[in-house]
PDB file of C-alpha atoms and ligand atoms in Angstrom:
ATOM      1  CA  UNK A   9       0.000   0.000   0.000  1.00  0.00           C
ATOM      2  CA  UNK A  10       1.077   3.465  -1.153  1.00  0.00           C
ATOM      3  CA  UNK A  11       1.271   6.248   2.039  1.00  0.00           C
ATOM      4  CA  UNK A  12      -0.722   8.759  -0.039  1.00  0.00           C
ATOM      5  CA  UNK A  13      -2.288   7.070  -3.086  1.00  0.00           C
ATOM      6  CA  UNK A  14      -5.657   8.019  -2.909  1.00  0.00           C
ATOM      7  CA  UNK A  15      -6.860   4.789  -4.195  1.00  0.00           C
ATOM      8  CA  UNK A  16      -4.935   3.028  -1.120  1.00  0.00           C
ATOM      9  CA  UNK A  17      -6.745   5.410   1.061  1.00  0.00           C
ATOM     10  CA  UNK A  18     -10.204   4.173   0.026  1.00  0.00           C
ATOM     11  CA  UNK A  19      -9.298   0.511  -0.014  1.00  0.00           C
ATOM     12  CA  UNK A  20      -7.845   1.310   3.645  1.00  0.00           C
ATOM     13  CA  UNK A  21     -11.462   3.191   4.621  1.00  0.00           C
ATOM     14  CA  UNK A  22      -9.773   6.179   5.062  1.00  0.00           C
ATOM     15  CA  UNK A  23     -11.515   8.384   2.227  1.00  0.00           C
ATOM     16  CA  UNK A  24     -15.163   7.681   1.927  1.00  0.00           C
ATOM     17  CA  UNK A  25     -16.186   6.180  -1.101  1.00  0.00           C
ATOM     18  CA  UNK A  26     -19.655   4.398  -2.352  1.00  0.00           C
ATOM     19  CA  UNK A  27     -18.486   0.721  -1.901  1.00  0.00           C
ATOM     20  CA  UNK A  28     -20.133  -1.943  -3.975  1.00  0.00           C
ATOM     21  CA  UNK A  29     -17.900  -4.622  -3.817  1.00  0.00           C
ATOM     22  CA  UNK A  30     -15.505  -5.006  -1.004  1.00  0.00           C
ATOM     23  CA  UNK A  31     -13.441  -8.653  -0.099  1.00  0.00           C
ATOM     24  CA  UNK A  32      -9.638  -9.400   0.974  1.00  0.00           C
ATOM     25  CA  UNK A  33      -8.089  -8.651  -2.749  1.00  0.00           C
ATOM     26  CA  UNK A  34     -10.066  -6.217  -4.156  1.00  0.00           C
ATOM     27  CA  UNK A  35     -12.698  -3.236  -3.970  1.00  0.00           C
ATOM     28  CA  UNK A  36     -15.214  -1.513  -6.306  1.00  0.00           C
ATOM     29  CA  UNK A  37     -16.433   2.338  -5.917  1.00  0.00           C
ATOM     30  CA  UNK A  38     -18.633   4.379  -7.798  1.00  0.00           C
ATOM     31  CA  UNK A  39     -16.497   6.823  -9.485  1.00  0.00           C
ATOM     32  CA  UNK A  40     -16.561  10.502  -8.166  1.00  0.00           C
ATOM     33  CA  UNK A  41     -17.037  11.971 -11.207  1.00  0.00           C
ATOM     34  CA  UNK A  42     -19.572   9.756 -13.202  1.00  0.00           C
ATOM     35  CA  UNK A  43     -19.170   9.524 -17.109  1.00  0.00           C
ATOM     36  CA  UNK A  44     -22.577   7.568 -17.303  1.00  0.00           C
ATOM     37  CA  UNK A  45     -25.468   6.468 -15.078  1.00  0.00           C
ATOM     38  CA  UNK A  46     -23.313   3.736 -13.858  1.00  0.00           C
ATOM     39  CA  UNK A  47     -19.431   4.701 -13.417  1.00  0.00           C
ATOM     40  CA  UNK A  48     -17.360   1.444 -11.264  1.00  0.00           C
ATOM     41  CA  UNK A  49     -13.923   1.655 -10.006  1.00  0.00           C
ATOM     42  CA  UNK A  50     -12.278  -1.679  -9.070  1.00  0.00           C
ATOM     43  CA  UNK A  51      -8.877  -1.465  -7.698  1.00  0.00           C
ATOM     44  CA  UNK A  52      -6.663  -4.220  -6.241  1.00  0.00           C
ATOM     45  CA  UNK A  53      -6.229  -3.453  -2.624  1.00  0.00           C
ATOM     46  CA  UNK A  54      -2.572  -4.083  -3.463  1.00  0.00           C
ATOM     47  CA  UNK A  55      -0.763  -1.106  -4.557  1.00  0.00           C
ATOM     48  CA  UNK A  56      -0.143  -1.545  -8.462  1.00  0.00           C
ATOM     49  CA  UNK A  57       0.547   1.733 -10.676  1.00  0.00           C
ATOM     50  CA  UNK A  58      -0.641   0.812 -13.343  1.00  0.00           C
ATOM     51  CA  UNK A  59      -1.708  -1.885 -15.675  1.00  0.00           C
ATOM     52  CA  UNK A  60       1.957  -1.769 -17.147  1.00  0.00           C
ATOM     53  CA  UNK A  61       2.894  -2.743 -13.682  1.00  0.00           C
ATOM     54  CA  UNK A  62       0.940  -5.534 -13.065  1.00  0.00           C
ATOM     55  CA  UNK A  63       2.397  -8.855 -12.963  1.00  0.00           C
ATOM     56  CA  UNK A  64      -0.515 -11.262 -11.675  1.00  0.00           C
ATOM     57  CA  UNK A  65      -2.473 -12.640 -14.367  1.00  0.00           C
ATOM     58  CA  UNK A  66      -4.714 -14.346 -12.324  1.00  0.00           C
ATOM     59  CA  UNK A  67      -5.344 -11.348 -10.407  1.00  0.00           C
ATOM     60  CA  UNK A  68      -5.996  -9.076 -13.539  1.00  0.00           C
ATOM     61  CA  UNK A  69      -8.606 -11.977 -14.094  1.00  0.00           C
ATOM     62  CA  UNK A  70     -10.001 -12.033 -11.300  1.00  0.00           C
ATOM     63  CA  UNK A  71     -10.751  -7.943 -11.535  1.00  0.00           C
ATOM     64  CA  UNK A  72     -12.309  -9.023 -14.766  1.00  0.00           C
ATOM     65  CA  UNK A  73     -14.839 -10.757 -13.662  1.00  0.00           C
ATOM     66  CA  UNK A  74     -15.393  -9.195 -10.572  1.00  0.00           C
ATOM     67  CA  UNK A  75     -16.497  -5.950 -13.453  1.00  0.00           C
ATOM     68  CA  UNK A  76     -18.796  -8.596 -14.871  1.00  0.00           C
ATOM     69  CA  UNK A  77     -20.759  -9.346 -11.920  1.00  0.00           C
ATOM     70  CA  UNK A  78     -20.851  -6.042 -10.318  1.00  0.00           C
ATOM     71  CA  UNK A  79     -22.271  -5.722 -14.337  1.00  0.00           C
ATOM     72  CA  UNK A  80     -25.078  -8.040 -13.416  1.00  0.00           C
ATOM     73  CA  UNK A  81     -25.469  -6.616 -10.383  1.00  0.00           C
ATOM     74  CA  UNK A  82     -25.921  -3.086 -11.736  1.00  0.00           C
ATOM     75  CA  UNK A  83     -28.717  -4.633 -14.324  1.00  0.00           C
ATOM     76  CA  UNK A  84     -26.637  -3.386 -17.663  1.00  0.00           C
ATOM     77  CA  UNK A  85     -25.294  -6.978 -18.130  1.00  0.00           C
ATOM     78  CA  UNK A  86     -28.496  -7.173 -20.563  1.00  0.00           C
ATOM     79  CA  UNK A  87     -27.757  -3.990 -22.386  1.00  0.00           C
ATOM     80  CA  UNK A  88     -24.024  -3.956 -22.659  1.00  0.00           C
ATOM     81  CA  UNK A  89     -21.280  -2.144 -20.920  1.00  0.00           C
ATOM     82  CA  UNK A  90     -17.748  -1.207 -21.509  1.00  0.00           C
ATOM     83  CA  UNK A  91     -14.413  -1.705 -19.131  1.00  0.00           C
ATOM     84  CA  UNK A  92     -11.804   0.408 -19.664  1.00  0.00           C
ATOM     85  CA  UNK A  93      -8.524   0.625 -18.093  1.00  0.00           C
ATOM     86  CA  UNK A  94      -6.206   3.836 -19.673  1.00  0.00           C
ATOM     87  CA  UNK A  95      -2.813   3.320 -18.738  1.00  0.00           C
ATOM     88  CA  UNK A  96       0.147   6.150 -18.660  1.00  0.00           C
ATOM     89  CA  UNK A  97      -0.441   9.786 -20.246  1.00  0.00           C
ATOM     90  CA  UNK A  98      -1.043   8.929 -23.610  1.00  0.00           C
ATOM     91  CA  UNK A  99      -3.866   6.271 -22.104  1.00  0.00           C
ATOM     92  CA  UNK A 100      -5.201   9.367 -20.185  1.00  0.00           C
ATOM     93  CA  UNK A 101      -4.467   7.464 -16.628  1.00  0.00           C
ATOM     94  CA  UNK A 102      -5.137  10.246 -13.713  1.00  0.00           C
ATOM     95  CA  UNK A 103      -5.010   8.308 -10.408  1.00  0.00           C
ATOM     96  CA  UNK A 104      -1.743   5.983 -10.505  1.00  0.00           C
ATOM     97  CA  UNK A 105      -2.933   2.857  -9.014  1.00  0.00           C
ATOM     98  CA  UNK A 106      -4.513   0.164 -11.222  1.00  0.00           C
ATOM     99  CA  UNK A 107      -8.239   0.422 -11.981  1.00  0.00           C
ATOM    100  CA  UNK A 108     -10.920  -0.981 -14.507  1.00  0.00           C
ATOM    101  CA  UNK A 109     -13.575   1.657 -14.929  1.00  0.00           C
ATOM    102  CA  UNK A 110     -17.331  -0.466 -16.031  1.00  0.00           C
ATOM    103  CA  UNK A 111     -19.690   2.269 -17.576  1.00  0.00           C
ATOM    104  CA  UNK A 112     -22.630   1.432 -18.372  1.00  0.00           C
ATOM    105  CA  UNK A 113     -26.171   2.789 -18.777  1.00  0.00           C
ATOM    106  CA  UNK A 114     -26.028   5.007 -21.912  1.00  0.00           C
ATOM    107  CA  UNK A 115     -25.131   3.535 -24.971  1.00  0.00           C
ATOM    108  CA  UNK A 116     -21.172   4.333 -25.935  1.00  0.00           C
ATOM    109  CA  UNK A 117     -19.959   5.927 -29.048  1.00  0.00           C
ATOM    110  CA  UNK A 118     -16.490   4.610 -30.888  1.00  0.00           C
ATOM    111  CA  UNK A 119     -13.562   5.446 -31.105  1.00  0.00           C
ATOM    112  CA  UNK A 120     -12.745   6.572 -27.642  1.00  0.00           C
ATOM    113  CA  UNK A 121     -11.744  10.107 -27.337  1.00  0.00           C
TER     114      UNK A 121
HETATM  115  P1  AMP B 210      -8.167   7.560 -14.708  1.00  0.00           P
HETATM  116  O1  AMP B 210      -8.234   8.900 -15.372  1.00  0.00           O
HETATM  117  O2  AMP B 210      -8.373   6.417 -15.661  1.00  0.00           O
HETATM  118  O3  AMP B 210      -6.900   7.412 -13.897  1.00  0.00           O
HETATM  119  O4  AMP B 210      -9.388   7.468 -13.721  1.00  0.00           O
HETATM  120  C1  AMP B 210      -9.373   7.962 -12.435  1.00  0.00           C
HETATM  121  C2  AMP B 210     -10.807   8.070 -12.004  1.00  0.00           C
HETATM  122  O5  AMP B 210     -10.834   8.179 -10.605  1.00  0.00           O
HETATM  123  C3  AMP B 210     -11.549   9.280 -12.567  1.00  0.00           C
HETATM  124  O6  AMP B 210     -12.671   8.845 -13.313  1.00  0.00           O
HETATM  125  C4  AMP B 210     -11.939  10.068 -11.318  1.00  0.00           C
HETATM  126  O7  AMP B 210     -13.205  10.663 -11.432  1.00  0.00           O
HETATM  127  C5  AMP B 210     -11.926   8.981 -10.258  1.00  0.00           C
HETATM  128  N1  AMP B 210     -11.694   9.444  -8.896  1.00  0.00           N
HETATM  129  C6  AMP B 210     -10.685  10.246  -8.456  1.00  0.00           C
HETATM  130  N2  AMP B 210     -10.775  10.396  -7.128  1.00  0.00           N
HETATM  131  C7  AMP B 210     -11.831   9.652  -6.714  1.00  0.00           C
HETATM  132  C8  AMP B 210     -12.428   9.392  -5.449  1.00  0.00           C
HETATM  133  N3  AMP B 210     -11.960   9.941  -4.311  1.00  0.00           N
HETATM  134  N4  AMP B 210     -13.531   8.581  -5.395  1.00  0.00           N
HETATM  135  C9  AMP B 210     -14.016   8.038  -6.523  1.00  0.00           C
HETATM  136  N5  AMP B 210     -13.486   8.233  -7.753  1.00  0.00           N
HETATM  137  C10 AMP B 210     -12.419   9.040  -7.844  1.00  0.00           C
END
């Protein structure tokens, strides 16, 4: 865990976020700043920079398909969803610590901006 990253802070409880998936490995938060009616974050509790850092396959699975069944969850399985993860400054990547944003909701326009 990074002293300062503010993505360790939530998974540590000690920023408040809207949790809707919370175990030992890994947590999901609705995003602050929602690009559509449904905006996830889910973040390994482990500090990882980014997904150019990330070493654990099965872990990067695991995120996966914890995204599709907060999906289900959400109700937008049906309708369809996209995961994104932008990595670095070219991948527009804000927040340094590893996260798959699911959006969902609206329908989504291509290519990505
Ligand atoms: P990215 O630009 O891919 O690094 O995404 C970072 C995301 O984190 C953005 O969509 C922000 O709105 C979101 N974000 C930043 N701070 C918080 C926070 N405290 N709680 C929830 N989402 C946040």
């Amino acid at each position: 865990m990074a002293e300062s990253c503010i993505f360790c802070r939530i998974a540590r409880g000690e920023i408040p976020a809207q949790m809707v998936a919370n175990n030992k490995e890994m947590a999901a938060f609705r995003d602050l700043n929602p690009q559509a009616p449904v905006h996830i974050l889910i973040i390994p509790k482990k500090h990882i920079g980014s997904l150019d850092d990330a070493a654990d396959s099965d872990l990067l699975g695991r995120m996966m398909a914890l995204a599709a069944a907060i999906a289900r969850q959400e109700k937008i399985a049906k309708t369809g969803y996209r995961t994104v993860i932008n990595t670095g400054k070219d991948g527009g990547q804000s927040v340094d610590h590893l996260h798959i944003h699911l959006l969902g909701g609206r329908a989504m326009t291509w290519p990505p901006g």
